[in-house]
Amino acid sequence: MTVKVTWKLPDGTEITGAAEAGQNLMQAALAHDVPGVIGECGGTLSCATCHVHVAPEWAEACGAPEDFEDAMLDMADDRDETSRLSCQIEASDALDGLVLIVPDA
Ligand code: FES
């Protein structure tokens, strides 16, 4: 099962691509060359370079960050209540059509 994900870039461009169910959305962003999602730590929750904003209509489906992710998000510029570290969001059927907003670097 693949899940459709759209990344909205700061310049207004959108990139839509597939993520495999179970794949995290930092890995999916790298697979689709989404600028601004770096994933420096490889998904081990120690860099915050995979920071994205979840579109408001998807907030509930994505859920809230766990405590450690929440603490790491403090390292991200431009953090707000829609912020998540995309390596901690796993693609699943429930997220098919998900829209993520890439922060301005
Ligand atoms: S890739 Fe480093 S915290 Fe997500």
PDB file of C-alpha atoms and ligand atoms in Angstrom:
ATOM      1  CA  MET A   1       0.000   0.000   0.000  1.00  0.00           C
ATOM      2  CA  THR A   2       1.316   3.411  -0.893  1.00  0.00           C
ATOM      3  CA  VAL A   3       0.125   6.648   0.586  1.00  0.00           C
ATOM      4  CA  LYS A   4      -0.026   9.948  -1.291  1.00  0.00           C
ATOM      5  CA  VAL A   5       1.742  12.838   0.442  1.00  0.00           C
ATOM      6  CA  THR A   6       2.051  16.462  -0.682  1.00  0.00           C
ATOM      7  CA  TRP A   7       4.804  18.772   0.551  1.00  0.00           C
ATOM      8  CA  LYS A   8       4.152  22.500   0.137  1.00  0.00           C
ATOM      9  CA  LEU A   9       7.368  24.490  -0.213  1.00  0.00           C
ATOM     10  CA  PRO A  10       7.929  28.074   0.983  1.00  0.00           C
ATOM     11  CA  ASP A  11       7.946  29.343  -2.630  1.00  0.00           C
ATOM     12  CA  GLY A  12       4.470  27.911  -3.245  1.00  0.00           C
ATOM     13  CA  THR A  13       5.654  24.855  -5.188  1.00  0.00           C
ATOM     14  CA  GLU A  14       4.082  21.529  -4.290  1.00  0.00           C
ATOM     15  CA  ILE A  15       5.673  18.116  -4.531  1.00  0.00           C
ATOM     16  CA  THR A  16       3.361  15.120  -4.412  1.00  0.00           C
ATOM     17  CA  GLY A  17       4.710  11.619  -4.148  1.00  0.00           C
ATOM     18  CA  ALA A  18       4.087   8.192  -2.756  1.00  0.00           C
ATOM     19  CA  ALA A  19       5.252   6.877   0.598  1.00  0.00           C
ATOM     20  CA  GLU A  20       5.227   3.189   1.411  1.00  0.00           C
ATOM     21  CA  ALA A  21       3.056   2.261   4.383  1.00  0.00           C
ATOM     22  CA  GLY A  22       5.389   1.992   7.362  1.00  0.00           C
ATOM     23  CA  GLN A  23       7.977   4.349   5.853  1.00  0.00           C
ATOM     24  CA  ASN A  24       8.577   7.508   7.834  1.00  0.00           C
ATOM     25  CA  LEU A  25       7.883  10.799   6.130  1.00  0.00           C
ATOM     26  CA  MET A  26      11.444  12.119   6.416  1.00  0.00           C
ATOM     27  CA  GLN A  27      12.582   9.129   4.326  1.00  0.00           C
ATOM     28  CA  ALA A  28       9.729   9.748   1.897  1.00  0.00           C
ATOM     29  CA  ALA A  29      10.729  13.425   1.572  1.00  0.00           C
ATOM     30  CA  LEU A  30      14.328  12.447   0.788  1.00  0.00           C
ATOM     31  CA  ALA A  31      13.109   9.917  -1.780  1.00  0.00           C
ATOM     32  CA  HIS A  32      11.241  12.719  -3.564  1.00  0.00           C
ATOM     33  CA  ASP A  33      14.052  15.311  -3.209  1.00  0.00           C
ATOM     34  CA  VAL A  34      11.926  17.662  -1.127  1.00  0.00           C
ATOM     35  CA  PRO A  35      14.140  20.691  -0.435  1.00  0.00           C
ATOM     36  CA  GLY A  36      14.273  21.798   3.194  1.00  0.00           C
ATOM     37  CA  VAL A  37      13.834  18.323   4.679  1.00  0.00           C
ATOM     38  CA  ILE A  38      17.351  17.151   5.493  1.00  0.00           C
ATOM     39  CA  GLY A  39      17.057  14.243   7.908  1.00  0.00           C
ATOM     40  CA  GLU A  40      20.610  14.729   9.129  1.00  0.00           C
ATOM     41  CA  CYS A  41      20.412  12.205  11.982  1.00  0.00           C
ATOM     42  CA  GLY A  42      18.779   9.508   9.880  1.00  0.00           C
ATOM     43  CA  GLY A  43      15.596   9.519  11.930  1.00  0.00           C
ATOM     44  CA  THR A  44      17.064   8.997  15.386  1.00  0.00           C
ATOM     45  CA  LEU A  45      15.392  12.088  16.851  1.00  0.00           C
ATOM     46  CA  SER A  46      18.571  14.056  17.361  1.00  0.00           C
ATOM     47  CA  CYS A  47      18.643  16.794  14.727  1.00  0.00           C
ATOM     48  CA  ALA A  48      15.228  18.407  14.044  1.00  0.00           C
ATOM     49  CA  THR A  49      16.242  18.943  10.382  1.00  0.00           C
ATOM     50  CA  CYS A  50      13.146  16.994   9.326  1.00  0.00           C
ATOM     51  CA  HIS A  51      10.805  19.611  10.834  1.00  0.00           C
ATOM     52  CA  VAL A  52       7.536  20.182   8.976  1.00  0.00           C
ATOM     53  CA  HIS A  53       4.186  21.765   9.710  1.00  0.00           C
ATOM     54  CA  VAL A  54       1.160  19.502   9.378  1.00  0.00           C
ATOM     55  CA  ALA A  55      -1.726  21.096   7.468  1.00  0.00           C
ATOM     56  CA  PRO A  56      -4.455  21.874  10.030  1.00  0.00           C
ATOM     57  CA  GLU A  57      -6.973  19.443   8.507  1.00  0.00           C
ATOM     58  CA  TRP A  58      -4.462  16.611   9.056  1.00  0.00           C
ATOM     59  CA  ALA A  59      -3.481  17.475  12.618  1.00  0.00           C
ATOM     60  CA  GLU A  60      -5.776  14.956  14.238  1.00  0.00           C
ATOM     61  CA  ALA A  61      -4.809  12.084  11.935  1.00  0.00           C
ATOM     62  CA  CYS A  62      -1.098  12.749  12.517  1.00  0.00           C
ATOM     63  CA  GLY A  63      -1.471  13.060  16.256  1.00  0.00           C
ATOM     64  CA  ALA A  64       0.640  15.002  18.723  1.00  0.00           C
ATOM     65  CA  PRO A  65       4.393  14.586  19.233  1.00  0.00           C
ATOM     66  CA  GLU A  66       5.657  12.288  21.983  1.00  0.00           C
ATOM     67  CA  ASP A  67       7.530  13.957  24.838  1.00  0.00           C
ATOM     68  CA  PHE A  68      11.030  13.499  23.396  1.00  0.00           C
ATOM     69  CA  GLU A  69       9.974  14.697  19.956  1.00  0.00           C
ATOM     70  CA  ASP A  70       8.317  17.642  21.643  1.00  0.00           C
ATOM     71  CA  ALA A  71      11.592  18.526  23.377  1.00  0.00           C
ATOM     72  CA  MET A  72      13.562  18.160  20.135  1.00  0.00           C
ATOM     73  CA  LEU A  73      11.115  20.420  18.317  1.00  0.00           C
ATOM     74  CA  ASP A  74      12.360  23.260  20.490  1.00  0.00           C
ATOM     75  CA  MET A  75      15.537  23.122  18.361  1.00  0.00           C
ATOM     76  CA  ALA A  76      13.551  23.861  15.222  1.00  0.00           C
ATOM     77  CA  ASP A  77      13.187  27.423  13.982  1.00  0.00           C
ATOM     78  CA  ASP A  78       9.654  28.483  13.326  1.00  0.00           C
ATOM     79  CA  ARG A  79       8.096  25.950  15.684  1.00  0.00           C
ATOM     80  CA  ASP A  80       4.360  26.246  16.279  1.00  0.00           C
ATOM     81  CA  GLU A  81       1.435  24.056  17.312  1.00  0.00           C
ATOM     82  CA  THR A  82       1.399  22.366  13.877  1.00  0.00           C
ATOM     83  CA  SER A  83       5.061  21.317  14.084  1.00  0.00           C
ATOM     84  CA  ARG A  84       6.197  17.695  13.851  1.00  0.00           C
ATOM     85  CA  LEU A  85       9.465  15.953  13.148  1.00  0.00           C
ATOM     86  CA  SER A  86       8.625  14.070   9.980  1.00  0.00           C
ATOM     87  CA  CYS A  87      10.881  11.102  10.837  1.00  0.00           C
ATOM     88  CA  GLN A  88       8.377  10.392  13.610  1.00  0.00           C
ATOM     89  CA  ILE A  89       5.338  10.263  11.329  1.00  0.00           C
ATOM     90  CA  GLU A  90       4.785   6.880   9.742  1.00  0.00           C
ATOM     91  CA  ALA A  91       2.898   6.577   6.474  1.00  0.00           C
ATOM     92  CA  SER A  92      -0.343   4.655   6.892  1.00  0.00           C
ATOM     93  CA  ASP A  93      -3.724   4.326   5.179  1.00  0.00           C
ATOM     94  CA  ALA A  94      -5.125   6.925   7.563  1.00  0.00           C
ATOM     95  CA  LEU A  95      -2.676   9.500   6.182  1.00  0.00           C
ATOM     96  CA  ASP A  96      -3.407   8.993   2.474  1.00  0.00           C
ATOM     97  CA  GLY A  97      -3.567  12.488   0.965  1.00  0.00           C
ATOM     98  CA  LEU A  98      -1.591  14.091   3.792  1.00  0.00           C
ATOM     99  CA  VAL A  99      -0.350  17.654   3.283  1.00  0.00           C
ATOM    100  CA  LEU A 100       2.867  18.821   4.967  1.00  0.00           C
ATOM    101  CA  ILE A 101       4.203  22.365   4.870  1.00  0.00           C
ATOM    102  CA  VAL A 102       7.985  22.728   4.697  1.00  0.00           C
ATOM    103  CA  PRO A 103       9.242  25.628   6.822  1.00  0.00           C
ATOM    104  CA  ASP A 104      11.249  28.431   5.290  1.00  0.00           C
ATOM    105  CA  ALA A 105      14.877  27.465   5.901  1.00  0.00           C
TER     106      ALA A 105
HETATM  107  S1  FES B   1      15.725  13.148  10.984  1.00  0.00           S
HETATM  108 FE1  FES B   1      16.724  13.915  12.761  1.00  0.00          FE
HETATM  109  S2  FES B   1      15.082  14.301  14.115  1.00  0.00           S
HETATM  110 FE2  FES B   1      14.093  13.581  12.321  1.00  0.00          FE
END
